[in-house]
Amino acid sequence: MSEEYEVEAILDKKITRKSIFYLVKWKNFDDSYNSWEPIENLSNCKDLYEEYDISHKTNLVENIQGSFDRNDKVKRISQILYDDINQVVLGEVEWEDESLFHTLYPVQELHKYCPREMCEMYKKLLILEYKPSS
């Protein structure tokens, strides 16, 4: 039987090409456990995310996705995801302009547009272990 966690608050929202995500604060857990959850996983707390949307409506209207076409500056690649439906590896781009929503791009495009940030992301994903010889 899987454990159920209770949502204490909705802290933020982002929209990607495929879904809407909310940053969730979990009840009885500290902030290090906050997580981005797809709207599909939040059916039992619809009132919380609707309340968040209403109270942040002006911000939602002003925010748009960042784009390389507009020469928006990349802050970092926040995560690498695998899209099962399209069978493609995507990178989530976080933009320097914080009013822009994060954007998903195929990693091939990210290698072209922001190679330094991709190297930083790969470096974070590496797990290096030193084992001295006996």
PDB file of C-alpha atoms in Angstrom, residues 68 88-93 104-118:
ATOM      1  CA  PHE A  68      16.189  31.085 -28.054  1.00  0.00           C
ATOM      2  CA  VAL A  88      13.078  12.037 -26.901  1.00  0.00           C
ATOM      3  CA  VAL A  89      15.371  13.368 -24.179  1.00  0.00           C
ATOM      4  CA  LEU A  90      14.486  16.913 -23.117  1.00  0.00           C
ATOM      5  CA  GLY A  91      16.238  19.535 -21.043  1.00  0.00           C
ATOM      6  CA  GLU A  92      14.333  22.048 -18.951  1.00  0.00           C
ATOM      7  CA  VAL A  93      15.736  25.544 -19.484  1.00  0.00           C
ATOM      8  CA  LEU A 104      11.570  22.161 -22.536  1.00  0.00           C
ATOM      9  CA  TYR A 105      13.857  21.610 -25.530  1.00  0.00           C
ATOM     10  CA  PRO A 106      15.349  18.464 -27.079  1.00  0.00           C
ATOM     11  CA  VAL A 107      18.909  18.089 -25.776  1.00  0.00           C
ATOM     12  CA  GLN A 108      20.262  18.210 -29.353  1.00  0.00           C
ATOM     13  CA  GLU A 109      19.034  21.815 -29.599  1.00  0.00           C
ATOM     14  CA  LEU A 110      20.440  22.637 -26.177  1.00  0.00           C
ATOM     15  CA  HIS A 111      23.889  21.391 -27.235  1.00  0.00           C
ATOM     16  CA  LYS A 112      23.698  23.923 -30.076  1.00  0.00           C
ATOM     17  CA  TYR A 113      22.252  26.910 -28.165  1.00  0.00           C
ATOM     18  CA  CYS A 114      23.772  26.556 -24.701  1.00  0.00           C
ATOM     19  CA  PRO A 115      26.677  24.080 -24.672  1.00  0.00           C
ATOM     20  CA  ARG A 116      28.240  25.511 -21.491  1.00  0.00           C
ATOM     21  CA  GLU A 117      25.025  25.072 -19.509  1.00  0.00           C
ATOM     22  CA  MET A 118      24.654  21.522 -20.857  1.00  0.00           C
TER      23      MET A 118
END
